[in-house]
Amino acid sequence: MTIDTEDEFTDVYRAHYEDVLRFVRRRAHPMNVDDIVGETFLAAWRRRSELPEDPRPWLFGTARNAMLNAHRGQRRQTAVAVRVMENGGDDSYDGMIEVEDRMDLVAAWRRLSAADQEVLALHVWEGLTDRAAATVLGCSRAAYTMRLSRSKRRLAKLFGPTTQTTPAPALTR
């Protein structure tokens, strides 16, 4: 898909902005959402002549890379804060908040690896086809399908046996 005019790009932006925004909101810290979405569409503008026919998976992949960059920056800032604390900072730093002890779906989700969460989120929340999700992750469709299957098994194992008579809660934000 070659985008030659600003109007054509505006159409792509309007068609995919909400999807990209939801994708980022589910994964990034609220303070970073607008910056990541902005970086994603800036990259799309810069590479508008190279966008695929269906730009949605490409936009998700670009947003994912922007989130990874933001996460690396946050880790560096945390490392600096820890070094400051070790070198005579005050004792007001509380550290990490402990994870809930309840064994429910939310706790099980949190115990999954980031990779498992991402694979499941692309399938459940974004509703992507296997091929589109594979494009986002930069792998083959078969590799994505295998990762999805394994992620589902790990989530089921963490969630525990379903001996209850009521249905399990749905995956929600």
Tab-separated table of C-alpha atoms in Angstrom:
chain	number	residue	atom	x	y	z
A	1	MET	CA	0.000	0.000	0.000
A	2	THR	CA	1.584	3.238	-1.091
A	3	ILE	CA	0.316	6.384	0.584
A	4	ASP	CA	0.969	9.403	-1.591
A	5	THR	CA	-1.086	12.135	0.052
A	6	GLU	CA	-1.782	13.427	3.524
A	7	ASP	CA	-5.472	12.643	3.032
A	8	GLU	CA	-4.687	8.988	2.317
A	9	PHE	CA	-2.596	8.818	5.488
A	10	THR	CA	-5.392	10.503	7.438
A	11	ASP	CA	-7.761	7.761	6.258
A	12	VAL	CA	-5.358	5.065	7.490
A	13	TYR	CA	-4.903	6.937	10.770
A	14	ARG	CA	-8.640	7.250	11.357
A	15	ALA	CA	-9.246	3.627	10.417
A	16	HIS	CA	-6.646	2.229	12.829
A	17	TYR	CA	-6.137	4.791	15.612
A	18	GLU	CA	-8.667	3.249	18.037
A	19	ASP	CA	-7.274	-0.261	17.526
A	20	VAL	CA	-3.706	0.875	18.122
A	21	LEU	CA	-4.781	2.898	21.149
A	22	ARG	CA	-6.552	-0.125	22.693
A	23	PHE	CA	-3.573	-2.349	21.875
A	24	VAL	CA	-1.186	0.022	23.677
A	25	ARG	CA	-3.507	0.725	26.629
A	26	ARG	CA	-3.638	-2.981	27.412
A	27	ARG	CA	0.120	-3.255	27.545
A	28	ALA	CA	1.759	0.022	28.504
A	29	HIS	CA	1.802	2.219	31.554
A	30	PRO	CA	-0.962	4.852	31.249
A	31	MET	CA	1.603	7.664	31.285
A	32	ASN	CA	3.264	6.233	28.171
A	33	VAL	CA	0.218	5.419	26.043
A	34	ASP	CA	-0.069	8.686	24.118
A	35	ASP	CA	3.664	8.822	23.409
A	36	ILE	CA	3.746	5.245	22.136
A	37	VAL	CA	0.701	5.711	19.894
A	38	GLY	CA	2.228	8.939	18.578
A	39	GLU	CA	5.557	7.222	17.881
A	40	THR	CA	3.704	4.422	16.088
A	41	PHE	CA	1.908	6.746	13.690
A	42	LEU	CA	5.020	8.871	13.222
A	43	ALA	CA	6.840	5.724	12.106
A	44	ALA	CA	3.898	4.911	9.818
A	45	TRP	CA	4.075	8.405	8.312
A	46	ARG	CA	7.805	8.106	7.742
A	47	ARG	CA	7.411	4.679	6.119
A	48	ARG	CA	4.100	5.381	4.390
A	49	SER	CA	5.421	4.209	1.043
A	50	GLU	CA	6.322	0.815	2.569
A	51	LEU	CA	3.119	0.046	4.507
A	52	PRO	CA	1.529	-3.323	3.728
A	53	GLU	CA	-1.938	-3.577	2.223
A	54	ASP	CA	-3.371	-4.329	5.690
A	55	PRO	CA	-1.368	-1.979	7.942
A	56	ARG	CA	-3.005	-3.066	11.229
A	57	PRO	CA	-0.540	-5.874	12.088
A	58	TRP	CA	2.366	-3.650	11.032
A	59	LEU	CA	1.066	-0.876	13.304
A	60	PHE	CA	0.713	-3.333	16.205
A	61	GLY	CA	4.271	-4.566	15.632
A	62	THR	CA	5.566	-1.005	15.521
A	63	ALA	CA	3.659	-0.135	18.706
A	64	ARG	CA	5.062	-3.253	20.370
A	65	ASN	CA	8.600	-2.176	19.478
A	66	ALA	CA	7.922	1.320	20.840
A	67	MET	CA	6.626	-0.232	24.073
A	68	LEU	CA	9.721	-2.403	24.357
A	69	ASN	CA	11.884	0.707	23.927
A	70	ALA	CA	9.866	2.538	26.600
A	71	HIS	CA	10.174	-0.463	28.918
A	72	ARG	CA	13.954	-0.544	28.462
A	73	GLY	CA	14.053	3.153	29.346
A	74	GLN	CA	12.003	2.540	32.487
A	75	ARG	CA	14.330	-0.299	33.511
A	76	ARG	CA	17.312	2.014	33.113
A	77	GLN	CA	15.591	4.647	35.277
A	78	THR	CA	14.783	2.045	37.926
A	79	ALA	CA	18.385	0.845	37.895
A	80	VAL	CA	19.563	4.405	38.453
A	81	ALA	CA	17.098	4.806	41.334
A	82	VAL	CA	18.334	1.580	42.918
A	83	ARG	CA	21.945	2.723	42.594
A	84	VAL	CA	21.062	6.045	44.198
A	85	MET	CA	19.352	4.199	47.042
A	86	GLU	CA	22.357	1.932	47.531
A	87	ASN	CA	24.612	4.963	47.652
A	88	GLY	CA	22.944	6.764	50.543
A	89	GLY	CA	19.436	7.567	49.414
A	90	ASP	CA	16.650	7.763	51.987
A	91	ASP	CA	14.685	4.709	53.119
A	92	SER	CA	11.326	5.823	51.686
A	93	TYR	CA	11.522	3.482	48.668
A	94	ASP	CA	9.005	0.699	49.222
A	95	GLY	CA	10.131	-1.615	46.398
A	96	MET	CA	7.827	-3.826	44.354
A	97	ILE	CA	4.183	-4.274	45.293
A	98	GLU	CA	3.468	-7.910	46.144
A	99	VAL	CA	1.294	-9.919	43.793
A	100	GLU	CA	-2.158	-10.931	45.005
A	101	ASP	CA	-2.305	-14.271	46.771
A	102	ARG	CA	-5.751	-15.196	45.448
A	103	MET	CA	-5.685	-17.854	42.759
A	104	ASP	CA	-8.061	-16.471	40.159
A	105	LEU	CA	-7.766	-15.695	36.505
A	106	VAL	CA	-6.179	-12.293	37.052
A	107	ALA	CA	-3.513	-13.768	39.335
A	108	ALA	CA	-2.883	-16.586	36.866
A	109	TRP	CA	-2.570	-14.045	34.034
A	110	ARG	CA	-0.019	-12.087	36.018
A	111	ARG	CA	2.015	-15.236	36.602
A	112	LEU	CA	2.311	-15.874	32.888
A	113	SER	CA	5.444	-14.717	31.141
A	114	ALA	CA	5.263	-11.516	29.137
A	115	ALA	CA	5.637	-13.595	25.976
A	116	ASP	CA	2.648	-15.790	26.903
A	117	GLN	CA	0.577	-12.735	27.794
A	118	GLU	CA	1.400	-11.114	24.451
A	119	VAL	CA	0.503	-14.220	22.425
A	120	LEU	CA	-2.811	-14.641	24.246
A	121	ALA	CA	-3.629	-10.927	24.093
A	122	LEU	CA	-3.151	-10.805	20.327
A	123	HIS	CA	-5.591	-13.694	20.021
A	124	VAL	CA	-8.179	-12.741	22.661
A	125	TRP	CA	-8.116	-8.949	22.913
A	126	GLU	CA	-7.019	-7.893	19.457
A	127	GLY	CA	-8.866	-10.665	17.627
A	128	LEU	CA	-6.063	-11.086	15.117
A	129	THR	CA	-5.834	-14.045	12.798
A	130	ASP	CA	-2.888	-16.369	13.344
A	131	ARG	CA	-1.178	-14.907	10.292
A	132	ALA	CA	-1.671	-11.291	11.422
A	133	ALA	CA	-0.536	-12.070	14.978
A	134	ALA	CA	2.538	-13.811	13.586
A	135	THR	CA	3.314	-10.653	11.614
A	136	VAL	CA	3.099	-8.577	14.809
A	137	LEU	CA	5.517	-10.922	16.601
A	138	GLY	CA	7.790	-11.335	13.600
A	139	CYS	CA	7.464	-15.122	13.375
A	140	SER	CA	5.792	-17.671	11.107
A	141	ARG	CA	2.116	-18.538	11.411
A	142	ALA	CA	3.019	-22.051	12.533
A	143	ALA	CA	5.328	-20.718	15.252
A	144	TYR	CA	2.609	-18.360	16.476
A	145	THR	CA	0.015	-21.167	16.519
A	146	MET	CA	2.362	-23.341	18.571
A	147	ARG	CA	3.099	-20.472	20.987
A	148	LEU	CA	-0.628	-19.807	21.352
A	149	SER	CA	-1.372	-23.435	22.131
A	150	ARG	CA	1.404	-23.606	24.733
A	151	SER	CA	0.341	-20.289	26.277
A	152	LYS	CA	-3.231	-21.513	26.622
A	153	ARG	CA	-2.005	-24.685	28.352
A	154	ARG	CA	0.188	-22.699	30.762
A	155	LEU	CA	-2.695	-20.366	31.618
A	156	ALA	CA	-5.030	-23.325	32.204
A	157	LYS	CA	-2.433	-24.957	34.455
A	158	LEU	CA	-1.967	-21.759	36.497
A	159	PHE	CA	-5.712	-21.213	36.723
A	160	GLY	CA	-6.140	-24.702	38.147
A	161	PRO	CA	-8.648	-27.488	37.609
A	162	THR	CA	-12.149	-26.426	36.699
A	163	THR	CA	-14.166	-28.371	39.262
A	164	GLN	CA	-16.605	-25.529	39.802
A	165	THR	CA	-20.089	-25.587	38.325
A	166	THR	CA	-20.079	-21.927	37.290
A	167	PRO	CA	-18.184	-20.847	34.195
A	168	ALA	CA	-14.737	-19.340	34.645
A	169	PRO	CA	-14.499	-15.551	34.405
A	170	ALA	CA	-13.698	-14.171	30.966
A	171	LEU	CA	-10.382	-12.505	30.223
A	172	THR	CA	-10.861	-8.801	30.812
A	173	ARG	CA	-8.675	-5.835	31.377
